[in-house]
Short mmCIF file of C-alpha atoms in Angstrom, two decimals:
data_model
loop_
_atom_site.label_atom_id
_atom_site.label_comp_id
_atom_site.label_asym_id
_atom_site.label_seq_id
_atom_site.Cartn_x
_atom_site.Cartn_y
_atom_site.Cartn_z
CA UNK A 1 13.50 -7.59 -21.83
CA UNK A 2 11.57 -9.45 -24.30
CA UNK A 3 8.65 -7.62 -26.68
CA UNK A 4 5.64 -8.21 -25.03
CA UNK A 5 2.73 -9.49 -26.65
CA UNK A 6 -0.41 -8.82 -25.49
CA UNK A 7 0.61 -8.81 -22.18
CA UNK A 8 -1.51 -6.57 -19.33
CA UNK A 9 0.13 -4.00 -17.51
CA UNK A 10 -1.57 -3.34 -14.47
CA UNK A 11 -1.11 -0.19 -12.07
CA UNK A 12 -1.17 -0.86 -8.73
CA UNK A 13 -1.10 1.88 -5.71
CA UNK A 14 -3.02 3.62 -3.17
CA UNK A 15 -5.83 5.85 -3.80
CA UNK A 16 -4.09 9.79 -4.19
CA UNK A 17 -0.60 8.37 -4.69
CA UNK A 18 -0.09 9.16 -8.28
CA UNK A 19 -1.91 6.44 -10.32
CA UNK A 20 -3.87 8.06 -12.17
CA UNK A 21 -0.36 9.82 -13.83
CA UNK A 22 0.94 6.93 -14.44
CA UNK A 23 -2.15 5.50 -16.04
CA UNK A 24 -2.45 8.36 -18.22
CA UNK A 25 0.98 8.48 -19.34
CA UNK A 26 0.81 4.66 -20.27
CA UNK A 27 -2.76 5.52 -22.17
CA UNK A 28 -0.38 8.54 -23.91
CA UNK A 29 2.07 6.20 -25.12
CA UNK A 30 -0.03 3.71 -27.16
CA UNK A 31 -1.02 1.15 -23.84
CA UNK A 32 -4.90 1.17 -23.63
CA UNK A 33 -6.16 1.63 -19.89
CA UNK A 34 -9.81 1.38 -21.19
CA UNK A 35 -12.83 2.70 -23.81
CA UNK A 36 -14.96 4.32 -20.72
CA UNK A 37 -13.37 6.05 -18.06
CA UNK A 38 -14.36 7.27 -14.59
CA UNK A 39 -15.09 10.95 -15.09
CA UNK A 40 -12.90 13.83 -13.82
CA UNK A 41 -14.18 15.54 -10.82
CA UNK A 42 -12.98 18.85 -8.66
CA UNK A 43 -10.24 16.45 -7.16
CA UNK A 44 -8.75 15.14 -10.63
CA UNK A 45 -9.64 17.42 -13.14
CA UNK A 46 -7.56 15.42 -15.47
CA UNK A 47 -9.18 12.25 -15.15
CA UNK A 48 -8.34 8.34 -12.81
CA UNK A 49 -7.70 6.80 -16.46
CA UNK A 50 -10.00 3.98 -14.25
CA UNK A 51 -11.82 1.63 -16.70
CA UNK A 52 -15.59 1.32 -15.77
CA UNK A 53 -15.56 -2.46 -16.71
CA UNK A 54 -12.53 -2.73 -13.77
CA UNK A 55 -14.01 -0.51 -11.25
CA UNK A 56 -17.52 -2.10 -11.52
CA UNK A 57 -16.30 -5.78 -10.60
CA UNK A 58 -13.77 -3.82 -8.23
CA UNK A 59 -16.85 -1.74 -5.92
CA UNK A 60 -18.72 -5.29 -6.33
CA UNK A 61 -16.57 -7.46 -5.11
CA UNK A 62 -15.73 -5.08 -1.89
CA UNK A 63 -19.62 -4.75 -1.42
CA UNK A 64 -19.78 -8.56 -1.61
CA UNK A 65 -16.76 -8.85 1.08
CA UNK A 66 -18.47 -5.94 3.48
CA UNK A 67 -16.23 -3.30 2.88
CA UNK A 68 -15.54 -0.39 0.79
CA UNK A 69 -12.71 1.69 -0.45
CA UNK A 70 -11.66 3.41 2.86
CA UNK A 71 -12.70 -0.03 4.95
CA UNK A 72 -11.05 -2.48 3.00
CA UNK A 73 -11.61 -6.06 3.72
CA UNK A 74 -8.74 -8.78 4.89
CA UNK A 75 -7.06 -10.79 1.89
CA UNK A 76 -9.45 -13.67 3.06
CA UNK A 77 -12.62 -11.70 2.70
CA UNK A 78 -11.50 -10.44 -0.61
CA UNK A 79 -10.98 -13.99 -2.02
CA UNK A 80 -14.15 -15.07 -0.79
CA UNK A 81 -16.32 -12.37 -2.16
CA UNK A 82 -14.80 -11.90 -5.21
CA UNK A 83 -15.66 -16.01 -6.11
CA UNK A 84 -19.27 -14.85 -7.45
CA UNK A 85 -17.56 -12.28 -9.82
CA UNK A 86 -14.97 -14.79 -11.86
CA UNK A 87 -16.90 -15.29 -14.32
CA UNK A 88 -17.47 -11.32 -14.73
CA UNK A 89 -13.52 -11.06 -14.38
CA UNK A 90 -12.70 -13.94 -16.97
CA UNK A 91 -15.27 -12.28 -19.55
CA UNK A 92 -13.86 -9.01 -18.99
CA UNK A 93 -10.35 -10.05 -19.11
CA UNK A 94 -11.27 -12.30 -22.51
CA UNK A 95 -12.68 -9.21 -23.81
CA UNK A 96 -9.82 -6.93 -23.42
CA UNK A 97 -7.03 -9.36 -24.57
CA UNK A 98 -9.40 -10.26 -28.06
CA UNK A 99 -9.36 -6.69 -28.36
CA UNK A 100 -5.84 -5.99 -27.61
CA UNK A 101 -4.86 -8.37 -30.00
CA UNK A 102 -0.73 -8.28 -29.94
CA UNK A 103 -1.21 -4.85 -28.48
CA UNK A 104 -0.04 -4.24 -24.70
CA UNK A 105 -3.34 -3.45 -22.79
CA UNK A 106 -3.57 -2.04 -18.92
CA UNK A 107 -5.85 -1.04 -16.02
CA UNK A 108 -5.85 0.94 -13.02
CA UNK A 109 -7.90 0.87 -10.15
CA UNK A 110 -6.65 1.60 -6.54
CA UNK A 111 -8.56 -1.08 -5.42
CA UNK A 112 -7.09 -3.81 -7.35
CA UNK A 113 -4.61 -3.95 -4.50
CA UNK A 114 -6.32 -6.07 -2.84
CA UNK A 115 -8.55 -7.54 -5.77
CA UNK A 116 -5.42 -8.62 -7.71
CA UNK A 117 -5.98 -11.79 -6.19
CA UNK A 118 -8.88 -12.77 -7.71
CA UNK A 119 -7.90 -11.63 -10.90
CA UNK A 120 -4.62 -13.39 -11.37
CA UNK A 121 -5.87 -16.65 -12.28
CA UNK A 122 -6.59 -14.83 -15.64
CA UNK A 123 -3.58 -12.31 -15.46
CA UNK A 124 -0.79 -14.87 -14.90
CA UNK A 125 1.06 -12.85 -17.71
CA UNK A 126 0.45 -9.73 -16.27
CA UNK A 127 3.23 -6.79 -15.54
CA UNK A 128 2.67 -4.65 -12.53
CA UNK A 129 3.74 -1.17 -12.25
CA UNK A 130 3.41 0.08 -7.97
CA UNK A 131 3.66 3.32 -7.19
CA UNK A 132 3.99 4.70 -4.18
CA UNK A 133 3.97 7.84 -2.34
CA UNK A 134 5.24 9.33 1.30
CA UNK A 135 2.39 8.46 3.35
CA UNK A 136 2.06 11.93 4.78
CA UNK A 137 1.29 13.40 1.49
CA UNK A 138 -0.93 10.67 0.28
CA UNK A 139 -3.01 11.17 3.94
CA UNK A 140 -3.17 14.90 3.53
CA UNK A 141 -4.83 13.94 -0.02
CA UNK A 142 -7.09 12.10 1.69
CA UNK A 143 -8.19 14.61 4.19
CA UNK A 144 -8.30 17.47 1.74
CA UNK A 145 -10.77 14.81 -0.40
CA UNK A 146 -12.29 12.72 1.71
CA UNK A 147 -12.02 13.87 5.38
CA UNK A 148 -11.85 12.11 8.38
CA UNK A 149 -13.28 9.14 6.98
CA UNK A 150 -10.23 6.30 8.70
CA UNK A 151 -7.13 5.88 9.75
CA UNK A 152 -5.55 6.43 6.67
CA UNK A 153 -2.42 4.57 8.12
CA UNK A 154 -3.78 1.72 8.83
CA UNK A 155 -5.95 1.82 5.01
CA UNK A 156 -3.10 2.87 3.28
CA UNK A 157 -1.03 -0.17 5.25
CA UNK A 158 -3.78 -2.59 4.24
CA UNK A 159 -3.39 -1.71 0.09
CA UNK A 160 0.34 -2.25 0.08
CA UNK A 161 0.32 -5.02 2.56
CA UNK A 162 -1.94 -7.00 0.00
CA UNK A 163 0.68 -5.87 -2.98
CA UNK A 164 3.71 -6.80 -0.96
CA UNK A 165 2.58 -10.02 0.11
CA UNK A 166 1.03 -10.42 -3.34
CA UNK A 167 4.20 -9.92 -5.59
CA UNK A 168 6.84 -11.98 -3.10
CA UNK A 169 4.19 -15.02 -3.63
CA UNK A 170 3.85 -14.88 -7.43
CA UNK A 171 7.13 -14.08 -9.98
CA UNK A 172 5.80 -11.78 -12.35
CA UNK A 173 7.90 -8.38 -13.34
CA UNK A 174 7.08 -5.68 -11.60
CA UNK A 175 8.59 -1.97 -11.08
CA UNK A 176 8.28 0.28 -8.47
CA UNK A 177 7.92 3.98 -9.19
CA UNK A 178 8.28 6.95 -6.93
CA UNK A 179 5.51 9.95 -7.75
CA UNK A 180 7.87 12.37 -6.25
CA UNK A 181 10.48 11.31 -8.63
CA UNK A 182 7.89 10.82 -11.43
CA UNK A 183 6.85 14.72 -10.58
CA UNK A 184 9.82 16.35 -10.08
CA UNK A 185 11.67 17.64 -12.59
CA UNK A 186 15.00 16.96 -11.88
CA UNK A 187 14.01 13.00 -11.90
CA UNK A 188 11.03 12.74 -13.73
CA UNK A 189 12.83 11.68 -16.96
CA UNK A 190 14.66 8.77 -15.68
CA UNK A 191 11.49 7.53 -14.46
CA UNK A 192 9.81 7.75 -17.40
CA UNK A 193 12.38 5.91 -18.93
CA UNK A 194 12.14 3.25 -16.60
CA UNK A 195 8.91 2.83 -17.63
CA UNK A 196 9.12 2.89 -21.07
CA UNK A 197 11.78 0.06 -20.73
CA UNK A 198 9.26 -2.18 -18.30
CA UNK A 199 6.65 -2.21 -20.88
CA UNK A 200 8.89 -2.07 -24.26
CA UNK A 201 8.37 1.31 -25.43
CA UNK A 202 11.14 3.59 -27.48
CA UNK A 203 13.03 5.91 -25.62
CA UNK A 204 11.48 8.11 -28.42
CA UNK A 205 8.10 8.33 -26.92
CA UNK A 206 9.92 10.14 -23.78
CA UNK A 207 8.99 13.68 -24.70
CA UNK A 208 5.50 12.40 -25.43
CA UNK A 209 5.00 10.59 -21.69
CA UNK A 210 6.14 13.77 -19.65
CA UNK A 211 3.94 16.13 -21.51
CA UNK A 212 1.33 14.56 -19.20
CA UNK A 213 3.52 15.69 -16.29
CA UNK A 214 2.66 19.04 -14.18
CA UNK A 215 6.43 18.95 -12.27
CA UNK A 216 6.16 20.12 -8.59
#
């Protein structure tokens, strides 16, 4: 795989289905997710790794569309509310590769699921890493977090609907990684390897990336 250069890595997955891990581990191995990061809370005591410039463009352009997190809006809406926030995306983006330099920068924001679309006019470079969960464990997340608020099927359906549809239309590398394998012990370094490979990291850095790990 060739060195990249600059390139952004983006993290892509359903809210409570191990993002946040895999953000942090990329932030732990050199790949900067961000300056200002959402805050811990009771339900993530260890932080999203979600970059406040991302998630503030992210909420706006769902408001702007007439949904939220937990009502996400069709691929259609998302396009069309997210057209008054390109210029906000293409500064931000700008503003992160300038600083990035040769450097491999990232983000993570659940949401981007189904914003990646209005991004990837300025992304076209951009390597995505998915990860995915079983559903029943990402919905009993939910409910211990959130409640009752949807049908978490049919949310969690939307999110990786958009990705699915989104990565089979455009050609850029992507990898798919398991949190169960990621968190379990007996695969968790293969994984990790994986993803050191995707984004042209040294197998060295291995024992650094699953220090982040709590293994199940």
């Amino acid at each position: 795989m060739a060195k990249p250069k600059g390139i952004p890595i983006v993290v892509l997955g359903m809210h409570r289905s191990g993002t946040s891990v895999v953000a942090s581990i990329l932030n732990r191995i050199g790949i900067s997710m961000g300056e200002e990061f959402l805050d811990p809370d009771e339900f993530n005591q260890n932080g999203y790794f979600e970059d406040k410039d991302f998630l503030w463009i992210n909420k706006g352009i769902f408001e702007n569309a007439n949904g939220i997190w937990y009502a996400p809006p069709s691929i259609p809406e998302i396009k069309k509310g997210g057209e008054k926030f390109e210029e906000a995306i293409h500064k931000t983006i700008s503003a992160k590769r300038k600083k990035a330099g040769l450097n491999s920068w990232g983000w993570k924001d659940p949401r981007n699921c189904l914003t990646c679309w209005n991004y990837y006019p300025e992304i076209l470079d951009a390597r995505f890493i998915v990860v995915v969960r079983r559903i029943v464990d990402i919905k009993r997340s939910l409910n211990a977090t959130h409640g009752h608020l949807a049908d978490w099927t049919e949310v969690i359906d939307a999110y990786y609907d958009s990705v699915a549809t989104f990565l089979e239309i455009n050609s850029n590398l992507s990898l798919l990684i398991s949190f169960e394998e990621l968190v379990y012990e007996k695969y968790s370094k293969n994984t990790i390897l994986r993803i050191l490979d995707f984004v042209d990291k040294p197998d060295r850095m291995v024992d650094k990336a699953l220090s982040i790990i709590r293994f199940r």
